[in-house]
XYZ file of C-alpha atoms in Angstrom:
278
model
C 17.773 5.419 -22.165
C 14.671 7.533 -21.376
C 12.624 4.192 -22.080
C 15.052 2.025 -20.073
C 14.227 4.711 -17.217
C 10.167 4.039 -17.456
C 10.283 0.907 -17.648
C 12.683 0.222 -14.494
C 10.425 2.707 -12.587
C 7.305 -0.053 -13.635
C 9.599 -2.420 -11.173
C 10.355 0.037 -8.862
C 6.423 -0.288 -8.432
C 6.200 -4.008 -8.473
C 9.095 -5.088 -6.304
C 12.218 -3.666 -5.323
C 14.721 -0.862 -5.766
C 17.880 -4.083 -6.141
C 16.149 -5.354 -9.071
C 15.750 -2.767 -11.030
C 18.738 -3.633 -13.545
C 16.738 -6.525 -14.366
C 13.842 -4.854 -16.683
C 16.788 -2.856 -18.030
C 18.886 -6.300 -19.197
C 15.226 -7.257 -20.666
C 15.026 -4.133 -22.694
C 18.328 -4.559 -23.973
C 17.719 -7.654 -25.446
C 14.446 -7.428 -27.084
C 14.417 -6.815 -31.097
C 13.658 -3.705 -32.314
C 9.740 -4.654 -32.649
C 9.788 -5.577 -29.605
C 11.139 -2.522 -28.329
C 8.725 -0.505 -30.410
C 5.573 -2.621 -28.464
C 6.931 -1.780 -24.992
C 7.770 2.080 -26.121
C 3.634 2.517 -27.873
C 2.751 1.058 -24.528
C 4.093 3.461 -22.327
C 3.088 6.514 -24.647
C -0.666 5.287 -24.717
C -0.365 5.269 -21.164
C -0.822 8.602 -20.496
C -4.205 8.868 -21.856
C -7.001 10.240 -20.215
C -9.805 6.942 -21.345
C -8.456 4.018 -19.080
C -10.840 2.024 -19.909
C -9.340 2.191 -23.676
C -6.270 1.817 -22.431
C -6.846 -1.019 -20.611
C -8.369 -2.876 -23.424
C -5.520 -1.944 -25.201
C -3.179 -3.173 -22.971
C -4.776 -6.816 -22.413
C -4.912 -6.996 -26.099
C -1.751 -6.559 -26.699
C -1.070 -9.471 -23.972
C -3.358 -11.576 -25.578
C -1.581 -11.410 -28.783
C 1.971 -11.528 -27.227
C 3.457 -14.968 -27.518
C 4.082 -16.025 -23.013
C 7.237 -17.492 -24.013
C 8.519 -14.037 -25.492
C 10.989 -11.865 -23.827
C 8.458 -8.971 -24.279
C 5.415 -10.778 -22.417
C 6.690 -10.338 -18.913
C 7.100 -6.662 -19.388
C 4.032 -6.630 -20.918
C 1.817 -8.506 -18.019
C 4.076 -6.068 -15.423
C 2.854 -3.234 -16.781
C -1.301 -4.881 -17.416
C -1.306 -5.855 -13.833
C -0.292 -2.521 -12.034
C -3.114 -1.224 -15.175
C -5.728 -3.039 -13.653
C -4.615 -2.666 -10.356
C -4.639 0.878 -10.584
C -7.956 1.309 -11.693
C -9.672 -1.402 -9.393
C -10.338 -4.281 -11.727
C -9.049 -6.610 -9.081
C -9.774 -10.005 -10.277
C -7.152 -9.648 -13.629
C -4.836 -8.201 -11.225
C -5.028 -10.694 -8.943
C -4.560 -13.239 -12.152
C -1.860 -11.469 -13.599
C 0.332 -11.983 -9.973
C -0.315 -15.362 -9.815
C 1.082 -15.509 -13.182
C 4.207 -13.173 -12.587
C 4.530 -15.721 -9.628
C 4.770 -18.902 -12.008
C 7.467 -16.836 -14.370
C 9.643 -16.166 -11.676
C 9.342 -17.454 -8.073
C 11.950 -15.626 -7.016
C 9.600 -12.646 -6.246
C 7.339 -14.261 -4.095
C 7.755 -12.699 -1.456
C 6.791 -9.324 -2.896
C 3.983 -10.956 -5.112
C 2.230 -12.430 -1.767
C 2.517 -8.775 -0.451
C 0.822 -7.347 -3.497
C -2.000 -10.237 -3.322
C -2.478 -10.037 -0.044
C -3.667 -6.041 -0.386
C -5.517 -6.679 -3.353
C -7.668 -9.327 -1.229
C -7.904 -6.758 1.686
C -9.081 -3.306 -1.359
C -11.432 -6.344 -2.942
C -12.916 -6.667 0.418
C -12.052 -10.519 0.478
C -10.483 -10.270 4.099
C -10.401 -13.740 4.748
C -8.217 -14.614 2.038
C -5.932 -11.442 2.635
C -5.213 -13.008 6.088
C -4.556 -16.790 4.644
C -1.566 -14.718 1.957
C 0.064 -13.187 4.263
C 0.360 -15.847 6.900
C 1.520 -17.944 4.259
C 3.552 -15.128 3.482
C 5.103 -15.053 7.290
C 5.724 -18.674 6.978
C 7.858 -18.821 4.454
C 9.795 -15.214 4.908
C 9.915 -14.936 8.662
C 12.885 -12.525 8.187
C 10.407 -10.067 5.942
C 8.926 -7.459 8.428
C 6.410 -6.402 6.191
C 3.965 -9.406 6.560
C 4.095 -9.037 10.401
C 2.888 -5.342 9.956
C 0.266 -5.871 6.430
C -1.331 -8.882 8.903
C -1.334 -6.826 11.841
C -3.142 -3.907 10.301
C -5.394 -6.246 8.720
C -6.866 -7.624 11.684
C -6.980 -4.046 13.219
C -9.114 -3.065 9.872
C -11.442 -5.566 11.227
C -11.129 -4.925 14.655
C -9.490 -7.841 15.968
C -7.120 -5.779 17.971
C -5.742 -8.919 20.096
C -4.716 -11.053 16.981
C -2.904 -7.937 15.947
C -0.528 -7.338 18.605
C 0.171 -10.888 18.816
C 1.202 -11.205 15.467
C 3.502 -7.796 16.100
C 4.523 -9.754 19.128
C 5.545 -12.633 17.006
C 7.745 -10.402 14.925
C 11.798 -11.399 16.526
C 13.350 -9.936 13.468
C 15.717 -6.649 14.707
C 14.635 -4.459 11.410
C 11.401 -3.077 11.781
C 8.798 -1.021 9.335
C 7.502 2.360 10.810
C 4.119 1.576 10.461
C 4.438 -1.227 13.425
C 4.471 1.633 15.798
C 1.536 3.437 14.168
C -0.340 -0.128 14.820
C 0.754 -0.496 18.756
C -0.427 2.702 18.758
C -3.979 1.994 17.521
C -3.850 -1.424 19.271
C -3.249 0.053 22.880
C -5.697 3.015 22.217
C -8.887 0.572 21.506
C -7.182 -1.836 24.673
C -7.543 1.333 26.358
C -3.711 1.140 27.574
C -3.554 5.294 26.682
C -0.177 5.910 27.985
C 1.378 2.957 26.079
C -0.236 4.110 23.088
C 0.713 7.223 23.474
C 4.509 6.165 23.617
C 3.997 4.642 20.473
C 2.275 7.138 18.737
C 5.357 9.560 19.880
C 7.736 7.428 18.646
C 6.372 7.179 15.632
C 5.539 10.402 14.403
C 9.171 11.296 15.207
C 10.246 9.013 11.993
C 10.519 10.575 8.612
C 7.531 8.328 7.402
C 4.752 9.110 10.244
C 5.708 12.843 9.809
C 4.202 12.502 6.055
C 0.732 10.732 6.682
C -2.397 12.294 8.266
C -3.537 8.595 9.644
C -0.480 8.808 12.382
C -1.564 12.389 13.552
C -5.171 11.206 13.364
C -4.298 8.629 15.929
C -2.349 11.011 18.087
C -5.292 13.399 18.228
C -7.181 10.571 19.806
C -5.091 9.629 22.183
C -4.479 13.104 23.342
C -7.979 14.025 23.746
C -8.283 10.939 25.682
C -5.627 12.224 28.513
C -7.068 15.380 28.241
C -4.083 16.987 26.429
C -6.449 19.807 24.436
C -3.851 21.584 23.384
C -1.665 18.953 21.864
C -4.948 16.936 20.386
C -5.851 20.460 18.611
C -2.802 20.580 17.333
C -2.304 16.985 15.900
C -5.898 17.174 14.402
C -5.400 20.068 12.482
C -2.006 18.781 11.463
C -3.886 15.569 10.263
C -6.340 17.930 8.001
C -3.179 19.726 6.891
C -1.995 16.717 5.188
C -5.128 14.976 3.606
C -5.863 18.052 2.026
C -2.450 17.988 0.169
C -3.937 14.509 -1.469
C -5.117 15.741 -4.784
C -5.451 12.810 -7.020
C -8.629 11.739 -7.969
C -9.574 9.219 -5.450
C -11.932 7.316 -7.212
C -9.025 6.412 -9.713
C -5.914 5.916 -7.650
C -5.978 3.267 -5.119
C -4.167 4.551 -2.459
C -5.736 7.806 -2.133
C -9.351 6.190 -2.072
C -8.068 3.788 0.901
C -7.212 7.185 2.786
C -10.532 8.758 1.640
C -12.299 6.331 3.273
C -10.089 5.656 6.383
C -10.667 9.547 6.982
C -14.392 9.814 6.026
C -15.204 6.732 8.644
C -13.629 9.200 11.051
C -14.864 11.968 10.096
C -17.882 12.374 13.019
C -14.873 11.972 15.675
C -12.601 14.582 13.720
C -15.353 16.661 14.332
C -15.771 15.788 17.815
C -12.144 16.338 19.126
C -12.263 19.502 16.836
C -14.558 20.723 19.173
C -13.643 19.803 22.105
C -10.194 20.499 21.616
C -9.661 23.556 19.650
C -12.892 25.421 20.206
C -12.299 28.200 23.285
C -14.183 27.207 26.174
């Protein structure tokens, strides 16, 4: 059962907390050798050389017949490997393949591509995924919001709002406030960004990531709200202090490294104009 447990949390990762029985059905059916292969690969995961665990790992693939029960487990767990530890090119091969085993996970596949573009710097093609990836799941809010933070990234801040425009589905992700907010404070429209920016750090999700405070510390400091810009600023430090993975190894953690390091001069600026005693 333990096993069963890992391995559904490897989906958890990859798609989707209603298809997690499905890597469990898997399990259950491979032969005991099979079962053994999946098990070694899990407990080799935890060692410290990745770069001997990732040869291990695409080994292993290599030798793993594609029409097995065991290779799609097998290429799950290779691509979040690689993915994890910035080898983008074999992750971005291993989702294309995941794609042509099952279509039925597009959806979340085109997500995963699409960031892997954007960390691998190949912007352009992050933006042709996910619009492909709007076109054929208009209902999916996350492609509205990955697109419209994309263009912000590169500081098209027009293209961004109208794609957040664009978005008629009722269920919408957090993060679409956090980008009117950032939209309307480079538009210089302070007051609607600063409705945003409210509203979103009042959900359970912006109270848990610096980036949202960050953004309400500028806009604060731009309507001359010291107190409240002090405030927000320190609250942003607060939390990316509490990331303690190594960022050079875990994806996420390097994204906000750098999102707060290319901000770090105006940190320091509303620091000091905001929380310094006249």
């Amino acid at each position: 059962m333990k096993n069963i447990i890992q391995i559904t949390f490897l989906l958890i990762s990859l798609f989707s907390f209603s298809q997690t029985s499905e890597i469990a059905n898997i399990f259950e059916e491979l032969d005991n050798n099979e079962k053994k292969t999946v098990i070694e690969l899990f407990k080799k995961k935890d060692i410290t050389n990745s770069e001997k665990y990732l040869k291990y790992i695409d080994s292993t693939l290599n030798n793993t017949n594609k029409k097995s029960k065991i290779y799609p487990i097998i290429l799950s767990l290779s691509v979040v490997s690689f993915e994890e530890n910035g080898i983008y090119d074999k992750a971005i091969n291993g989702y294309n393949e995941l794609l042509l085993l099952d279509s039925s996970k597009e959806n979340a596949i085109l997500n995963r591509l699409s960031l892997l573009y954007k960390y691998d710097n190949q912007i352009d093609k992050s933006i042709e995924i996910l619009k492909l990836q709007i076109k054929k799941f208009p209902e999916e809010p996350i492609g509205y919001s990955n697109l419209a933070n994309t263009y912000i990234s590169i500081k098209k801040y027009d293209e961004a709002l109208k794609v957040l425009l664009s978005n008629k589905n009722e269920v919408r992700l957090d993060d679409e406030l956090r980008h009117y907010a950032t939209i309307y404070l480079f538009k210089n429209e302070i007051y609607k960004a600063k409705n945003k920016i409210d509203e979103y750090l009042k959900t359970e999700f912006g109270k848990g990531y610096f980036e949202g405070f960050l953004i309400a510390a500028k806009i604060y400091s731009k309507i001359n709200d010291k107190n409240s810009s002090c405030e927000y600023i320190i609250e942003a430090e607060k939390l990316f202090s509490n990331i303690k993975i190594d960022p050079e190894k875990t994806r996420a953690d390097s994204i906000s490294m750098n999102y707060y390091n290319s901000n770090k001069d105006e940190i320091l600026q509303i620091k000091k104009e905001s929380c310094e005693k006249q």
